[in-house]
PDB file of C-alpha atoms in Angstrom:
ATOM      1  CA  GLN A   1       0.000   0.000   0.000  1.00  0.00           C
ATOM      2  CA  VAL A   2       1.392   3.363  -1.020  1.00  0.00           C
ATOM      3  CA  GLN A   3       1.173   6.158   1.497  1.00  0.00           C
ATOM      4  CA  VAL A   4       2.200   9.789   1.248  1.00  0.00           C
ATOM      5  CA  ALA A   5       2.737  12.118   4.193  1.00  0.00           C
ATOM      6  CA  GLU A   6       3.220  15.877   4.074  1.00  0.00           C
ATOM      7  CA  SER A   7       4.343  18.063   6.965  1.00  0.00           C
ATOM      8  CA  GLY A   8       5.704  21.484   7.777  1.00  0.00           C
ATOM      9  CA  GLY A   9       2.725  23.730   7.189  1.00  0.00           C
ATOM     10  CA  GLY A  10       1.521  26.379   9.583  1.00  0.00           C
ATOM     11  CA  LEU A  11       0.359  29.943  10.098  1.00  0.00           C
ATOM     12  CA  VAL A  12       2.792  32.665   9.085  1.00  0.00           C
ATOM     13  CA  GLY A  13       2.593  36.365   8.398  1.00  0.00           C
ATOM     14  CA  PRO A  14       3.156  37.857   4.952  1.00  0.00           C
ATOM     15  CA  GLY A  15       6.828  37.710   4.076  1.00  0.00           C
ATOM     16  CA  GLY A  16       7.410  34.690   6.250  1.00  0.00           C
ATOM     17  CA  SER A  17       8.897  31.321   5.350  1.00  0.00           C
ATOM     18  CA  LEU A  18       7.986  27.680   5.688  1.00  0.00           C
ATOM     19  CA  ARG A  19       9.633  24.439   4.625  1.00  0.00           C
ATOM     20  CA  LEU A  20       7.347  21.604   3.639  1.00  0.00           C
ATOM     21  CA  SER A  21       8.454  17.975   3.649  1.00  0.00           C
ATOM     22  CA  CYS A  22       6.992  14.891   2.022  1.00  0.00           C
ATOM     23  CA  THR A  23       7.808  11.229   2.524  1.00  0.00           C
ATOM     24  CA  THR A  24       6.339   8.092   1.055  1.00  0.00           C
ATOM     25  CA  SER A  25       6.054   4.438   1.951  1.00  0.00           C
ATOM     26  CA  GLY A  26       5.303   1.498  -0.292  1.00  0.00           C
ATOM     27  CA  LEU A  27       6.798   3.201  -3.357  1.00  0.00           C
ATOM     28  CA  PRO A  28      10.021   5.203  -3.048  1.00  0.00           C
ATOM     29  CA  LEU A  29      10.506   8.620  -4.620  1.00  0.00           C
ATOM     30  CA  ASP A  30      13.589   7.339  -6.418  1.00  0.00           C
ATOM     31  CA  GLY A  31      13.046   7.209 -10.161  1.00  0.00           C
ATOM     32  CA  TYR A  32       9.945   9.382 -10.206  1.00  0.00           C
ATOM     33  CA  ALA A  33       9.338  13.030 -10.867  1.00  0.00           C
ATOM     34  CA  MET A  34       7.588  14.542  -7.861  1.00  0.00           C
ATOM     35  CA  GLY A  35       5.282  17.496  -7.575  1.00  0.00           C
ATOM     36  CA  TRP A  36       3.759  19.822  -5.019  1.00  0.00           C
ATOM     37  CA  PHE A  37       0.129  20.737  -5.442  1.00  0.00           C
ATOM     38  CA  ARG A  38      -2.024  23.338  -3.735  1.00  0.00           C
ATOM     39  CA  GLN A  39      -5.745  23.506  -3.164  1.00  0.00           C
ATOM     40  CA  ALA A  40      -7.347  26.688  -1.879  1.00  0.00           C
ATOM     41  CA  PRO A  41     -10.901  26.677  -0.526  1.00  0.00           C
ATOM     42  CA  GLY A  42     -13.400  26.473  -3.354  1.00  0.00           C
ATOM     43  CA  GLU A  43     -10.728  25.981  -5.981  1.00  0.00           C
ATOM     44  CA  GLU A  44      -9.325  23.038  -7.892  1.00  0.00           C
ATOM     45  CA  ARG A  45      -6.044  21.419  -6.938  1.00  0.00           C
ATOM     46  CA  GLU A  46      -3.233  22.955  -8.982  1.00  0.00           C
ATOM     47  CA  GLY A  47       0.396  22.152  -9.616  1.00  0.00           C
ATOM     48  CA  VAL A  48       2.783  24.522  -7.878  1.00  0.00           C
ATOM     49  CA  SER A  49       6.162  22.965  -8.493  1.00  0.00           C
ATOM     50  CA  CYS A  50       7.740  19.835  -9.936  1.00  0.00           C
ATOM     51  CA  ILE A  51      11.165  18.200  -9.916  1.00  0.00           C
ATOM     52  CA  SER A  52      12.593  15.659 -12.337  1.00  0.00           C
ATOM     53  CA  PRO A  53      13.639  12.188 -11.168  1.00  0.00           C
ATOM     54  CA  THR A  54      17.291  13.197 -10.978  1.00  0.00           C
ATOM     55  CA  GLY A  55      16.610  16.622  -9.564  1.00  0.00           C
ATOM     56  CA  SER A  56      18.301  18.270 -12.513  1.00  0.00           C
ATOM     57  CA  ARG A  57      15.196  20.093 -13.697  1.00  0.00           C
ATOM     58  CA  THR A  58      12.688  22.049 -11.666  1.00  0.00           C
ATOM     59  CA  TYR A  59       9.462  23.729 -12.635  1.00  0.00           C
ATOM     60  CA  TYR A  60       7.416  26.428 -10.924  1.00  0.00           C
ATOM     61  CA  LYS A  61       4.062  28.052 -11.330  1.00  0.00           C
ATOM     62  CA  ASP A  62       4.655  31.656 -12.400  1.00  0.00           C
ATOM     63  CA  SER A  63       3.234  33.106  -9.197  1.00  0.00           C
ATOM     64  CA  VAL A  64       5.823  31.318  -7.025  1.00  0.00           C
ATOM     65  CA  LYS A  65       8.932  31.660  -9.179  1.00  0.00           C
ATOM     66  CA  GLY A  66      11.807  33.200  -7.263  1.00  0.00           C
ATOM     67  CA  ARG A  67      10.120  32.528  -3.924  1.00  0.00           C
ATOM     68  CA  PHE A  68       9.707  28.737  -3.756  1.00  0.00           C
ATOM     69  CA  THR A  69      12.415  26.102  -4.162  1.00  0.00           C
ATOM     70  CA  ILE A  70      11.694  22.417  -4.669  1.00  0.00           C
ATOM     71  CA  SER A  71      14.330  19.827  -3.817  1.00  0.00           C
ATOM     72  CA  ARG A  72      14.628  16.132  -3.118  1.00  0.00           C
ATOM     73  CA  ASP A  73      16.819  13.803  -1.076  1.00  0.00           C
ATOM     74  CA  ASP A  74      16.251  10.305  -2.393  1.00  0.00           C
ATOM     75  CA  ALA A  75      18.561   8.810   0.230  1.00  0.00           C
ATOM     76  CA  LYS A  76      16.081  10.066   2.816  1.00  0.00           C
ATOM     77  CA  ASN A  77      13.105   9.405   0.539  1.00  0.00           C
ATOM     78  CA  THR A  78      12.016  12.993   1.137  1.00  0.00           C
ATOM     79  CA  LEU A  79      10.749  15.828  -1.035  1.00  0.00           C
ATOM     80  CA  TYR A  80      10.953  19.442   0.120  1.00  0.00           C
ATOM     81  CA  LEU A  81       9.405  22.779  -0.737  1.00  0.00           C
ATOM     82  CA  GLN A  82      11.106  25.848   0.691  1.00  0.00           C
ATOM     83  CA  MET A  83       8.668  28.731   0.607  1.00  0.00           C
ATOM     84  CA  ASN A  84       9.946  32.257   1.186  1.00  0.00           C
ATOM     85  CA  SER A  85       8.336  35.684   0.947  1.00  0.00           C
ATOM     86  CA  LEU A  86       4.962  34.100   1.481  1.00  0.00           C
ATOM     87  CA  LYS A  87       1.846  35.954   0.382  1.00  0.00           C
ATOM     88  CA  PRO A  88      -1.786  35.568   1.450  1.00  0.00           C
ATOM     89  CA  GLU A  89      -2.564  34.062  -1.961  1.00  0.00           C
ATOM     90  CA  ASP A  90      -0.218  31.170  -1.139  1.00  0.00           C
ATOM     91  CA  THR A  91      -2.733  29.996   1.434  1.00  0.00           C
ATOM     92  CA  GLY A  92      -4.075  26.503   0.887  1.00  0.00           C
ATOM     93  CA  MET A  93      -3.641  22.820   1.564  1.00  0.00           C
ATOM     94  CA  TYR A  94      -0.408  21.549   0.084  1.00  0.00           C
ATOM     95  CA  TYR A  95       0.001  18.011  -1.194  1.00  0.00           C
ATOM     96  CA  CYS A  96       2.826  16.095  -2.813  1.00  0.00           C
ATOM     97  CA  THR A  97       2.680  13.100  -5.096  1.00  0.00           C
ATOM     98  CA  TYR A  98       4.291  11.336  -8.016  1.00  0.00           C
ATOM     99  CA  ALA A  99       4.044  13.575 -11.057  1.00  0.00           C
ATOM    100  CA  SER A 100       4.974  14.433 -14.596  1.00  0.00           C
ATOM    101  CA  CYS A 101       6.585  17.813 -15.050  1.00  0.00           C
ATOM    102  CA  GLY A 102       6.367  20.648 -17.499  1.00  0.00           C
ATOM    103  CA  GLY A 103       3.120  19.850 -19.244  1.00  0.00           C
ATOM    104  CA  SER A 104       1.203  22.284 -21.420  1.00  0.00           C
ATOM    105  CA  ARG A 105      -1.548  22.806 -18.864  1.00  0.00           C
ATOM    106  CA  SER A 106       0.402  22.835 -15.633  1.00  0.00           C
ATOM    107  CA  VAL A 107       3.918  22.637 -14.267  1.00  0.00           C
ATOM    108  CA  ALA A 108       2.893  19.357 -12.633  1.00  0.00           C
ATOM    109  CA  GLU A 109       0.312  16.690 -13.365  1.00  0.00           C
ATOM    110  CA  TRP A 110      -0.210  13.800 -10.968  1.00  0.00           C
ATOM    111  CA  LEU A 111       0.669  10.329 -12.184  1.00  0.00           C
ATOM    112  CA  PHE A 112      -1.168   8.141  -9.702  1.00  0.00           C
ATOM    113  CA  ASN A 113      -4.037   8.776  -7.353  1.00  0.00           C
ATOM    114  CA  TYR A 114      -1.832   8.617  -4.265  1.00  0.00           C
ATOM    115  CA  TRP A 115      -2.532  11.470  -1.889  1.00  0.00           C
ATOM    116  CA  GLY A 116      -1.736  12.191   1.714  1.00  0.00           C
ATOM    117  CA  GLN A 117      -3.687  14.287   4.167  1.00  0.00           C
ATOM    118  CA  GLY A 118      -1.873  17.401   3.026  1.00  0.00           C
ATOM    119  CA  THR A 119      -0.394  20.155   5.151  1.00  0.00           C
ATOM    120  CA  GLN A 120      -2.192  23.456   5.665  1.00  0.00           C
ATOM    121  CA  VAL A 121      -0.375  26.694   4.874  1.00  0.00           C
ATOM    122  CA  THR A 122      -2.036  29.881   6.014  1.00  0.00           C
ATOM    123  CA  VAL A 123      -0.496  33.274   5.298  1.00  0.00           C
ATOM    124  CA  SER A 124      -2.225  36.009   7.210  1.00  0.00           C
ATOM    125  CA  SER A 125      -1.427  39.017   9.331  1.00  0.00           C
TER     126      SER A 125
END
């Protein structure tokens, strides 16, 4: 059984930072592109960032470019998302999963229907 677990969210003020982490069990990250997705209340889940299987290529939604950094440590089976200069519009539930990167519709599209509980990010003063 494949399980995904996200952590690291919280409540921060505008301009603050958070570092999200994601681990899996049952299917390692190694060999797969991985993506971070965000779902705001009343909106569809959207791709925010994606990283290639080797980590050599990264992709970002335009609104987070220059502020977010995706990375991976396959030895630790962990995916990260460093989020700096956070804005209220970054608020939402963040999920990670196995992905394909750089598509025409989104920087990340999910490959399998494996989702964790997500981690809530709230940016508010």
